Coordinates of C-alpha atoms and ligand atoms in Angstrom, one line a residue:
Chain A
X584 CA 79.4 -9.7 -0.3
X585 CA 77.8 -10.7 3.1
X586 CA 75.4 -8.4 3.0
X587 CA 74.3 -8.9 -0.7
X588 CA 74.0 -12.2 0.0
X589 CA 72.1 -11.8 3.2
X590 CA 69.5 -9.3 1.3
X591 CA 69.8 -11.5 -2.2
X592 CA 68.6 -14.7 0.1
X593 CA 65.3 -12.6 2.0
X594 CA 64.1 -11.3 -1.1
X595 CA 63.8 -14.3 -2.3
X596 CA 62.4 -16.1 0.0
X597 CA 59.7 -13.5 0.2
X598 CA 59.2 -14.3 -2.9
X599 CA 58.1 -18.3 -2.5
X600 CA 56.8 -16.9 0.6
X601 CA 54.1 -15.5 -1.2
X602 CA 51.3 -16.9 -3.5
X603 CA 53.0 -14.6 -5.9
X604 CA 55.9 -16.9 -6.6
X605 CA 53.9 -19.5 -7.7
X606 CA 51.0 -17.3 -9.5
X607 CA 54.0 -16.2 -11.6
X608 CA 55.6 -19.3 -12.8
X609 CA 52.5 -20.9 -13.5
X610 CA 51.1 -18.0 -15.7
X611 CA 54.4 -17.5 -17.2
X612 CA 54.5 -21.6 -18.1
X613 CA 50.9 -21.4 -19.2
X614 CA 51.2 -18.4 -21.4
X615 CA 54.4 -19.6 -23.2
X616 CA 53.8 -23.1 -23.4
X617 CA 49.9 -21.8 -25.2
X618 CA 51.9 -18.7 -27.2
X619 CA 54.4 -21.6 -28.2
X620 CA 52.0 -24.1 -29.4
X621 CA 48.5 -22.3 -30.6
X622 CA 50.3 -19.4 -32.0
X623 CA 53.3 -20.4 -32.8
X624 CA 52.7 -22.9 -34.3
X625 CA 55.3 -25.1 -32.4
X626 CA 54.2 -28.5 -33.9
X627 CA 52.7 -27.8 -37.6
X628 CA 56.2 -26.1 -38.5
X629 CA 58.0 -29.3 -38.4
X630 CA 61.0 -27.9 -37.6
X631 CA 63.3 -28.6 -34.2
X632 CA 64.0 -25.2 -32.9
X633 CA 62.1 -23.4 -30.3
X634 CA 62.3 -20.1 -32.2
X635 CA 58.2 -20.1 -31.4
X636 CA 59.0 -20.2 -27.6
X637 CA 61.3 -17.6 -27.5
X638 CA 59.8 -15.0 -29.8
X639 CA 56.8 -14.3 -27.3
X640 CA 59.0 -13.6 -24.5
X641 CA 59.6 -10.0 -25.2
X642 CA 55.9 -10.0 -24.8
X643 CA 54.8 -12.1 -22.1
X644 CA 57.9 -10.5 -19.9
X645 CA 57.0 -6.6 -21.1
X646 CA 53.9 -7.5 -18.2
X647 CA 55.2 -10.5 -16.3
X648 CA 58.8 -8.6 -15.2
X649 CA 56.8 -5.5 -14.1
X650 CA 54.7 -7.5 -11.7
X651 CA 57.8 -9.3 -10.4
X652 CA 59.6 -5.8 -10.0
X653 CA 57.0 -3.9 -8.5
X654 CA 57.0 -4.7 -5.0
X655 CA 60.9 -4.5 -4.9
X656 CA 61.0 -1.1 -3.1
X657 CA 57.4 0.5 -3.0
X658 CA 56.6 -2.2 -1.0
X659 CA 58.9 -1.2 1.5
X660 CA 58.0 2.0 1.4
X661 CA 55.1 1.2 1.9
X662 CA 55.1 -0.7 4.8
X663 CA 58.1 1.4 6.3
X664 CA 60.7 -1.6 6.6
X665 CA 62.8 0.5 4.1
X666 CA 63.8 2.1 7.3
X667 CA 64.6 -0.6 9.2
X668 CA 66.5 -1.7 6.0
X669 CA 68.7 0.9 5.6
X670 CA 69.0 1.9 9.5
X671 CA 71.4 -1.1 9.1
X672 CA 74.8 -0.9 8.4
X673 CA 73.9 -1.6 4.8
X674 CA 74.3 0.7 1.7
X675 CA 71.7 1.9 -0.8
X676 CA 74.3 0.3 -3.2
X677 CA 74.3 -3.4 -1.5
X678 CA 70.6 -3.0 -1.1
X679 CA 70.1 -2.4 -4.5
X680 CA 72.3 -4.8 -5.6
X681 CA 71.2 -7.8 -3.5
X682 CA 67.4 -6.9 -3.9
X683 CA 67.7 -7.2 -7.5
X684 CA 69.8 -10.3 -8.0
X685 CA 67.0 -11.9 -5.9
X686 CA 64.1 -10.9 -8.6
X687 CA 66.6 -11.7 -11.4
X688 CA 67.4 -15.4 -9.8
X689 CA 63.6 -15.7 -9.3
X690 CA 63.0 -14.8 -13.1
X691 CA 66.1 -17.4 -13.9
X692 CA 64.0 -20.2 -11.6
X693 CA 60.6 -19.4 -14.2
X694 CA 62.6 -19.5 -16.9
X695 CA 64.3 -23.4 -15.7
X696 CA 61.0 -24.2 -15.3
X697 CA 60.2 -24.4 -18.9
X698 CA 63.3 -26.5 -19.7
X699 CA 60.4 -29.6 -20.7
X700 CA 59.9 -27.6 -23.7
X701 CA 63.7 -28.1 -24.3
X702 CA 63.3 -31.7 -23.5
X703 CA 60.7 -32.2 -26.0
X704 CA 62.0 -30.5 -28.9
X705 CA 64.7 -32.3 -27.9
X706 CA 62.7 -35.5 -27.9
X707 CA 60.5 -35.3 -31.4
X708 CA 64.1 -34.1 -33.5
X709 CA 67.5 -33.1 -33.4
X710 CA 67.9 -29.1 -32.5
X711 CA 70.7 -27.2 -32.2
X712 CA 71.5 -26.8 -28.5
X713 CA 73.7 -24.1 -28.9
X714 CA 71.3 -21.7 -30.4
X715 CA 68.8 -22.9 -27.9
X716 CA 71.4 -22.0 -25.0
X717 CA 72.1 -18.8 -26.1
X718 CA 68.2 -18.1 -26.7
X719 CA 67.8 -18.8 -23.0
X720 CA 70.5 -16.6 -21.8
X721 CA 69.1 -13.7 -24.0
X722 CA 65.7 -14.3 -22.3
X723 CA 67.1 -14.4 -19.2
X724 CA 69.4 -10.8 -20.0
X725 CA 66.5 -9.5 -21.2
X726 CA 64.7 -10.1 -18.3
X727 CA 67.4 -8.8 -16.2
X728 CA 66.8 -5.6 -18.3
X729 CA 63.3 -5.7 -18.0
X730 CA 63.8 -5.8 -14.0
X731 CA 66.4 -3.2 -13.9
X732 CA 63.5 -0.5 -15.4
X733 CA 60.8 -1.9 -13.0
X734 CA 63.2 -2.0 -9.8
X735 CA 64.0 2.2 -10.9
X736 CA 60.6 2.7 -11.3
X737 CA 59.6 1.1 -8.1
X738 CA 62.3 3.0 -6.5
X739 CA 60.1 6.1 -7.2
X740 CA 56.5 5.5 -5.7
X741 CA 55.6 4.0 -2.1
X742 CA 52.7 2.4 -4.6
X743 CA 52.8 -0.7 -6.5
X744 CA 50.3 0.1 -9.2
X745 CA 51.9 2.9 -10.3
X746 CA 55.2 1.0 -10.1
X747 CA 53.3 -1.7 -12.5
X748 CA 52.0 0.8 -14.7
X749 CA 55.0 3.3 -14.9
X750 CA 57.2 -0.3 -15.6
X751 CA 55.0 -1.4 -18.1
X752 CA 55.3 1.5 -20.0
X753 CA 58.9 2.4 -19.1
X754 CA 59.8 -1.2 -20.7
X755 CA 57.8 -0.8 -23.9
X756 CA 59.6 2.2 -24.6
X757 CA 62.9 1.0 -24.2
X758 CA 61.5 -2.2 -26.2
X759 CA 59.9 -0.6 -28.8
X760 CA 62.7 1.9 -29.5
X761 CA 63.9 0.0 -32.8
X762 CA 60.6 0.0 -34.3
X763 CA 59.2 2.3 -36.4
X764 CA 56.0 4.2 -34.6
X765 CA 58.1 4.8 -31.7
X766 CA 61.6 6.0 -34.0
X767 CA 58.9 8.8 -35.8
X768 CA 58.5 9.9 -32.5
X769 CA 61.8 11.1 -32.1
X770 CA 62.7 11.6 -36.1
X771 CA 62.6 15.3 -36.7
X772 CA 64.0 16.9 -33.9
X773 CA 67.4 14.5 -32.8
X774 CA 69.8 14.0 -35.0
X775 CA 70.0 11.0 -37.2
X776 CA 73.2 9.3 -35.7
X777 CA 71.6 9.3 -32.4
X778 CA 68.2 8.2 -33.8
X779 CA 70.5 5.5 -35.2
X780 CA 71.7 5.1 -31.6
X781 CA 68.6 5.2 -29.7
X782 CA 67.3 1.9 -32.7
X783 CA 70.6 0.0 -31.1
X784 CA 69.5 0.7 -27.6
X785 CA 65.7 -2.0 -28.0
X786 CA 65.9 -4.3 -25.9
X787 CA 63.8 -6.3 -28.6
X788 CA 66.4 -5.9 -31.3
X789 CA 69.1 -7.4 -28.9
X790 CA 67.7 -10.1 -28.1
X791 CA 66.7 -10.6 -31.7
X792 CA 70.3 -11.8 -32.3
X793 CA 70.8 -14.0 -29.1
X794 CA 67.2 -15.7 -29.6
X795 CA 68.6 -16.9 -32.9
X796 CA 71.5 -18.2 -31.7
X797 CA 74.0 -16.0 -32.4
X798 CA 75.9 -14.7 -29.2
X799 CA 77.6 -11.7 -30.1
X800 CA 79.5 -10.1 -28.0
X801 CA 77.9 -6.3 -28.5
X802 CA 74.3 -7.7 -27.6
X803 CA 75.5 -9.1 -24.0
X804 CA 77.2 -6.2 -22.9
X805 CA 73.8 -4.0 -24.2
X806 CA 72.1 -6.2 -21.6
X807 CA 74.9 -6.1 -18.6
X808 CA 75.5 -2.6 -19.2
X809 CA 71.5 -1.3 -19.3
X810 CA 71.6 -3.5 -16.1
X811 CA 74.6 -1.6 -14.9
X812 CA 73.6 1.8 -15.2
X813 CA 70.4 0.8 -14.4
X814 CA 71.7 -0.6 -11.0
X815 CA 73.3 2.7 -10.8
X816 CA 70.3 5.0 -11.2
X817 CA 68.4 2.8 -8.9
X818 CA 70.8 3.5 -6.5
X819 CA 70.8 7.0 -6.8
X820 CA 67.1 7.1 -6.7
X821 CA 67.2 5.4 -3.4
X822 CA 69.4 7.6 -1.5
X823 CA 67.3 10.6 -3.3
X824 CA 64.1 9.0 -2.1
X825 CA 65.6 8.4 1.6
X826 CA 66.4 12.5 2.4
X827 CA 62.6 12.7 1.5
Chain B
X282 CA 80.4 9.4 32.1
X283 CA 81.5 8.2 29.0
X284 CA 79.6 10.5 26.0
X285 CA 78.5 7.5 23.4
X286 CA 75.3 9.7 21.5
X287 CA 76.6 13.6 21.0
X288 CA 74.4 15.7 19.1
X289 CA 75.0 19.3 18.3
X290 CA 73.0 21.7 16.6
X291 CA 70.8 19.7 14.4
X292 CA 68.5 20.9 12.4
X293 CA 65.9 19.4 10.0
X294 CA 63.5 21.2 7.1
X295 CA 61.2 19.7 5.3
X296 CA 60.0 22.5 2.7
X297 CA 58.8 25.4 4.8
X298 CA 58.1 23.5 7.8
X299 CA 61.2 23.2 10.4
X300 CA 61.1 19.8 12.2
X301 CA 64.2 19.8 14.0
X302 CA 65.0 23.7 14.9
X303 CA 69.3 23.7 16.7
X304 CA 69.0 20.5 19.1
X305 CA 71.9 19.9 21.1
X306 CA 72.6 17.5 23.6
X307 CA 74.7 14.7 24.7
X308 CA 73.9 11.0 26.3
X309 CA 76.6 9.0 28.5
X310 CA 76.4 5.7 29.1
X311 CA 74.3 4.5 31.3
X312 CA 71.4 7.1 30.9
X313 CA 67.8 6.4 29.7
X314 CA 66.3 9.3 28.4
X315 CA 62.6 9.8 28.2
X316 CA 62.3 11.9 24.6
X317 CA 59.2 13.9 24.9
X318 CA 57.0 16.6 23.2
X319 CA 53.8 16.7 21.3
X320 CA 52.7 15.7 18.4
X321 CA 54.9 16.7 14.9
X322 CA 58.0 18.6 17.6
X323 CA 60.0 16.7 15.9
X324 CA 60.7 13.3 17.9
X325 CA 60.7 10.9 15.2
X326 CA 62.7 13.4 12.3
X327 CA 65.4 13.4 15.0
X328 CA 65.9 10.3 16.2
X329 CA 65.8 9.2 11.8
X330 CA 68.5 11.4 11.3
X331 CA 71.1 9.6 14.6
X332 CA 69.7 6.6 13.5
X333 CA 71.3 7.8 9.9
X334 CA 68.2 7.4 7.9
X335 CA 67.6 11.0 7.3
X336 CA 70.8 13.3 6.1
X337 CA 70.7 16.4 9.4
X338 CA 69.7 19.3 7.3
X339 CA 72.3 21.1 9.7
X340 CA 74.8 20.1 12.7
X341 CA 76.2 16.9 13.4
X342 CA 75.2 13.4 15.2
X343 CA 78.3 11.4 16.2
X344 CA 77.6 7.8 17.7
X345 CA 80.9 6.7 19.9
X346 CA 82.7 9.1 18.3
X347 CA 81.5 8.2 14.2
X348 CA 79.9 10.6 12.7
X349 CA 76.6 9.2 11.5
X350 CA 77.1 10.7 7.7
X351 CA 80.7 10.3 7.3
X352 CA 81.7 6.9 9.0
X353 CA 77.7 5.8 8.4
X354 CA 78.5 2.1 8.9
X355 CA 80.2 2.7 12.0
X356 CA 77.8 4.0 13.8
X357 CA 75.2 2.1 12.7
X358 CA 77.1 -0.5 13.7
X359 CA 76.9 0.8 17.3
X360 CA 73.5 1.7 17.4
X361 CA 70.0 -0.2 17.5
X362 CA 66.8 1.1 16.1
X363 CA 63.2 0.5 16.7
X364 CA 61.6 3.0 13.8
X365 CA 57.8 4.4 15.2
X366 CA 55.4 1.6 14.4
X367 CA 58.4 -1.0 14.6
X368 CA 57.8 -1.8 11.3
X369 CA 59.1 -5.4 10.0
X370 CA 59.1 -7.5 7.1
X371 CA 55.6 -9.2 7.7
X372 CA 56.4 -12.8 5.5
X373 CA 59.3 -13.4 7.4
X374 CA 59.5 -15.5 10.9
X375 CA 60.6 -14.1 14.0
X376 CA 63.6 -16.3 13.9
X377 CA 64.6 -16.0 10.3
X378 CA 64.2 -12.0 11.1
X379 CA 66.5 -12.5 14.0
X380 CA 68.8 -14.1 11.8
X381 CA 68.9 -11.9 8.8
X382 CA 70.1 -9.1 11.1
X383 CA 72.2 -10.5 12.5
X384 CA 73.5 -12.1 9.5
X385 CA 73.8 -8.4 7.9
X386 CA 75.5 -7.1 10.9
X387 CA 78.0 -9.9 10.4
X388 CA 78.2 -11.4 14.3
X389 CA 79.9 -14.8 13.9
X390 CA 78.3 -18.1 14.2
X391 CA 78.7 -18.7 18.0
X392 CA 77.7 -15.0 18.4
X393 CA 74.3 -15.1 16.6
X394 CA 73.5 -18.1 18.1
X395 CA 73.8 -16.9 21.7
X396 CA 72.2 -13.4 20.8
X397 CA 69.6 -14.8 19.0
X398 CA 69.3 -17.2 22.3
X399 CA 69.5 -14.1 24.6
X400 CA 66.5 -12.0 23.0
X401 CA 64.2 -14.5 22.6
X402 CA 64.2 -15.6 26.0
X403 CA 64.1 -11.8 27.2
X404 CA 61.3 -10.9 25.1
X405 CA 60.0 -14.3 25.4
X406 CA 59.4 -15.0 21.8
X407 CA 59.6 -18.7 22.0
X408 CA 55.7 -19.3 21.6
X409 CA 56.0 -17.5 17.8
X410 CA 59.5 -18.4 16.7
X411 CA 58.2 -19.6 13.4
X412 CA 54.8 -17.7 12.9
X413 CA 54.9 -15.1 10.3
X414 CA 55.8 -11.4 11.9
X415 CA 52.1 -10.2 9.9
X416 CA 49.8 -13.4 12.2
X417 CA 51.4 -11.6 15.1
X418 CA 50.2 -9.3 17.5
X419 CA 50.6 -5.9 17.8
X420 CA 52.4 -6.7 21.0
X421 CA 54.3 -8.9 19.9
X422 CA 55.0 -7.4 17.0
X423 CA 56.6 -4.9 18.9
X424 CA 58.7 -7.3 20.9
X425 CA 60.2 -9.2 17.8
X426 CA 60.9 -5.5 16.5
X427 CA 62.6 -4.9 19.5
X428 CA 64.5 -8.0 19.6
X429 CA 66.0 -7.2 16.5
X430 CA 66.9 -3.4 17.8
X431 CA 68.8 -5.2 20.8
X432 CA 70.4 -8.5 19.1
X433 CA 73.4 -6.9 18.5
X434 CA 73.8 -6.0 22.0
X435 CA 74.7 -2.0 20.5
X436 CA 76.0 0.8 23.3
X437 CA 72.9 3.5 21.8
X438 CA 69.6 2.0 21.8
X439 CA 67.3 4.2 19.8
X440 CA 63.3 3.1 20.3
X441 CA 60.4 5.8 18.9
X442 CA 57.3 5.1 20.9
X443 CA 58.3 1.5 22.0
X444 CA 55.4 1.1 24.4
X445 CA 52.4 2.4 22.2
X446 CA 49.9 0.5 21.7
X447 CA 50.8 -1.9 24.4
X448 CA 48.1 -3.4 27.5
X449 CA 49.4 -2.8 30.7
X450 CA 51.4 -5.8 31.4
X451 CA 53.5 -5.6 28.0
X452 CA 54.5 -2.1 28.7
X453 CA 55.6 -3.4 32.2
X454 CA 57.1 -5.8 30.9
X455 CA 59.2 -3.3 28.0
X456 CA 59.8 -1.0 30.7
X457 CA 61.1 -3.9 32.5
X458 CA 63.6 -5.6 29.9
X459 CA 64.7 -1.3 29.2
X460 CA 65.9 -1.0 32.8
X461 CA 67.7 -4.6 32.7
X462 CA 70.0 -3.7 29.9
X463 CA 70.0 -0.3 30.7
X464 CA 73.6 -0.1 32.7
X465 CA 75.8 -0.2 29.9
X466 CA 74.0 1.4 27.1
X467 CA 73.4 4.8 26.4
X468 CA 69.4 4.4 26.0
X469 CA 66.6 7.4 24.1
X470 CA 63.1 6.2 24.3
X471 CA 60.4 8.7 22.7
X472 CA 56.8 8.6 24.4
X473 CA 54.3 10.3 25.0
X474 CA 53.3 8.3 28.8
X475 CA 54.9 11.0 30.7
X476 CA 54.5 7.9 34.1
X477 CA 57.2 6.4 31.7
X478 CA 59.2 8.9 32.5
X479 CA 59.2 8.4 35.9
X480 CA 59.4 4.8 36.0
X481 CA 61.9 4.7 33.7
X482 CA 64.7 7.5 32.8
X483 CA 67.2 9.0 34.4
X484 CA 66.4 12.8 32.5
X485 CA 64.0 14.0 30.4
X486 CA 64.4 16.2 27.2
X487 CA 61.5 18.0 25.9
X488 CA 61.1 19.3 22.6
X489 CA 58.5 21.5 21.0
X490 CA 58.2 23.1 17.9
X491 CA 61.7 21.6 16.6
X492 CA 63.5 23.2 20.2
X493 CA 64.2 21.7 23.1
X494 CA 62.7 23.2 25.7
X495 CA 63.4 21.4 29.1
X496 CA 66.1 18.5 29.8
X497 CA 66.4 17.8 33.4
X498 CA 66.0 14.7 35.6
X499 CA 62.1 14.0 36.0
X500 CA 62.5 15.2 39.5
X501 CA 64.0 18.5 38.5
X502 CA 60.8 18.6 36.2
X503 CA 58.2 17.8 38.6
X504 CA 59.7 20.6 41.3
X505 CA 59.4 23.3 38.4
X506 CA 55.3 22.3 38.1
X507 CA 52.7 24.4 39.0
X508 CA 51.5 22.4 42.3
X509 CA 54.8 21.0 43.0
X510 CA 54.2 21.2 47.1
X511 CA 50.9 21.7 46.8
X512 CA 48.7 20.2 50.1
X513 CA 46.1 18.1 49.8
X514 CA 43.7 18.0 52.2
X515 CA 40.5 16.3 53.3
X516 CA 38.4 16.4 55.7
X517 CA 34.4 15.4 57.4
X518 CA 32.2 17.5 54.8
X519 CA 30.6 20.0 58.1
X520 CA 33.5 20.7 59.0
X521 CA 34.6 22.6 55.1
X522 CA 34.2 26.3 55.9
X523 CA 36.5 25.7 59.3
X524 CA 39.2 23.7 57.4
X525 CA 39.2 26.2 54.8
X526 CA 39.5 29.0 57.3
X527 CA 42.1 27.5 59.6
X528 CA 44.4 26.6 56.3
X529 CA 43.9 30.5 54.8
X530 CA 45.4 31.4 58.5
X531 CA 48.7 29.5 57.7
X532 CA 51.3 31.2 56.3
X533 CA 52.7 30.4 52.8
X534 CA 49.5 29.3 51.5
X535 CA 48.6 31.4 48.4
X536 CA 45.2 30.0 47.4
X537 CA 42.8 26.9 48.3
X538 CA 41.5 25.1 45.4
X539 CA 38.0 23.0 46.3
X540 CA 38.4 19.9 44.7
X541 CA 35.4 17.5 44.2
X542 CA 34.3 16.1 47.3
X543 CA 31.7 13.8 48.1
X544 CA 28.7 13.3 50.8
X545 CA 31.1 12.2 53.2
X546 CA 34.2 14.5 52.6
X547 CA 35.4 18.1 51.4
X548 CA 38.7 18.5 49.5
X549 CA 41.0 21.0 48.9
X550 CA 44.3 21.8 47.6
X551 CA 46.5 24.6 49.3
X552 CA 48.7 25.5 47.1
X553 CA 51.4 27.8 48.6
X554 CA 53.5 30.4 47.4
X555 CA 56.7 29.9 45.9
X556 CA 56.7 26.2 46.6
X557 CA 57.1 26.4 49.8
X558 CA 56.8 23.1 52.5
X559 CA 53.7 24.1 54.4
X560 CA 52.5 20.5 54.6
X561 CA 53.2 20.8 58.8
X562 CA 51.7 23.9 59.1
X563 CA 48.8 23.0 57.0
X564 CA 48.4 19.9 59.6
X565 CA 48.9 21.8 62.6
X566 CA 46.6 24.3 61.7
X567 CA 43.8 22.3 61.2
X568 CA 44.0 19.9 63.9
X569 CA 44.4 22.9 66.4
X570 CA 40.9 23.8 65.2
X571 CA 40.1 20.0 67.0
X572 CA 39.4 18.9 63.0
X573 CA 39.5 15.1 61.9
X574 CA 42.4 14.9 58.8
X575 CA 40.3 12.2 56.7
X576 CA 43.7 12.6 54.4
X577 CA 46.9 14.7 53.8
X578 CA 49.3 14.6 51.5
X579 CA 51.9 16.3 49.6
X580 CA 51.8 16.9 45.7
X581 CA 54.9 16.6 44.0
X582 CA 53.3 18.2 41.3
X583 CA 52.0 16.6 37.9
X584 CA 54.5 16.1 34.5
X585 CA 51.5 16.4 32.8
X586 CA 51.5 19.9 34.2
X587 CA 54.7 21.3 33.4
X588 CA 54.6 19.3 29.9
X589 CA 51.7 21.4 29.3
X590 CA 53.2 24.3 30.3
X591 CA 56.1 23.8 28.5
X592 CA 55.1 22.7 25.0
X593 CA 51.8 25.2 24.4
X594 CA 52.1 26.6 21.4
X595 CA 53.6 30.5 21.8
Ligands
ATP2102 N1 59.0 13.4 4.7 C1 58.5 14.3 5.3 N2 58.2 15.1 4.6 C2 57.8 16.6 5.2 N3 57.3 16.6 6.5 C3 58.0 15.8 7.1 C4 58.2 14.7 6.9 N4 58.4 13.7 8.3 C5 58.4 14.6 9.1 N5 57.6 16.1 8.8 C6 57.3 17.0 9.4 O1 58.0 17.5 10.3 C7 57.2 17.9 11.6 C8 58.1 16.3 12.4 O2 57.2 15.3 12.3 P1 58.1 14.3 13.6 O3 57.5 13.1 12.7 O4 59.2 14.3 13.7 O5 57.3 14.4 14.6 P2 56.8 13.3 15.9 O6 57.9 14.8 17.3 O7 57.9 12.4 16.2 O8 55.1 13.5 16.6 P3 54.3 12.1 16.8 O9 54.0 12.4 18.1 O10 52.9 12.6 16.7 O11 55.0 11.0 16.7 C9 55.7 17.3 11.1 O12 55.6 18.7 10.8 C10 56.0 16.2 10.3 O13 54.7 16.9 9.5
MG2103 MG1 57.0 10.4 16.0

């Protein structure tokens, strides 16, 4: 725990030591605000809820979360600090978890920065704050899912651009696995039961339920297992790359 | 002497490349080992295996009795390792880097403060403590890397080219530092600077193509150099021929090499057979012929020469 804490603290301060953190938060706020008001019709709808706000999160995350996750391992490999880190008495799992937590906390901080919109909707009307809370939770869990995928891809390469592009592609597949045109790629050669399992694994599907205010344990378990399995794979990749 | 580092039959391949080939040696407390070899000899690869970054392909490494694979954390806790080029987190300041390392290493709060203060003092980091490491000069980056490697007072210190790219003053300081802390540690430094070995190492290990080709005291290596015990002689330029014939007559002189001279003096190197001592005989022979000696001295042999001889491609 001490080691994980030290790594998380270091990584989190690394985000804020570079302009990345501020650029990210500003862009996230600007895009999510702009989309909510202009595309989502937040005002025109005349409803006191944040659905137009949350519906764009998966799309924002598709590009923004890989930008947060791409540096996690690729940068360490590029600058050689991975050798410094991994020759301290630190296990690969501790490093993986510590880094992931820092990035996830950072995504959480960005999400907290959107609080004004929650306040706004409370000023304008009487929203169901339970629903909004569930949606925030879902959004953060989804961010964790995207992040763990990005971290795995980042561990595969020393090139941050490749890490970013690879992570976007991988996140897209996970996000859309319930949508027809991704399903059609599997149709015909995988058994129908697996097909529906693939659909159940969609990030989008699991998020939609949560964003509508239904905290279904299955969706929460889905995200947590995605993160857990992702961390295990990430650890294996880091161990594997260490030997090469 | 207590053995702190025990390397046995260590090997590592990268695909078709055999980077390290059956390397074995032990290092005891108090030793400073110079780890030498041409580029691509396998120095960095060996050190990475010792530090637990690369798994050994074959063989074993034990640090203070802890196997680096089976008991990795215990071994790593006793090692201070500075990778080649001293990589460190550029966005952190020297102070936060040292705090990070000591926290990871689990030093108590009191120890952390004491040890950090001590390495700051030893490496003269006071002036750069709060600047991001990436904005520091190469010499200071290297010192920060060294500070991070020794801050927990490790028993075994592994430094990959610690003085590479430093100016002569900083090289001198780093060497002094290593000598100061050497007493109770086992230290290995890899280097391409042979004078460094003479200056600070109690032992030299030379590897070439992944294999140990020499493991000896620096003096012993010098004694094996081709020019060991040769006599350097300088006389007035107009007495060159006379001096040459006088030296040629000395028993035990195998050959005379002319060195570049100038208007005033002619210079020779008298190389003895079997490295025997001919200094006195040469001095007497020249003096007896009434030739004034400008300078005469015994050559100890150059590590460069023996290094080249041992490591040249077979
Ligand atoms: N990760 C790797 N993958 C493939 N080959 C490698 C790897 N690391 C090292 N090698 C090869 O192993 C050999 C030994 O390299 P190493 O870095 O240990 O040499 P070195 O003695 O440290 O050289 P230098 O003095 O240039 O630092 C080289 O041929 C190198 O190309
Ligand atoms: Mg090297």
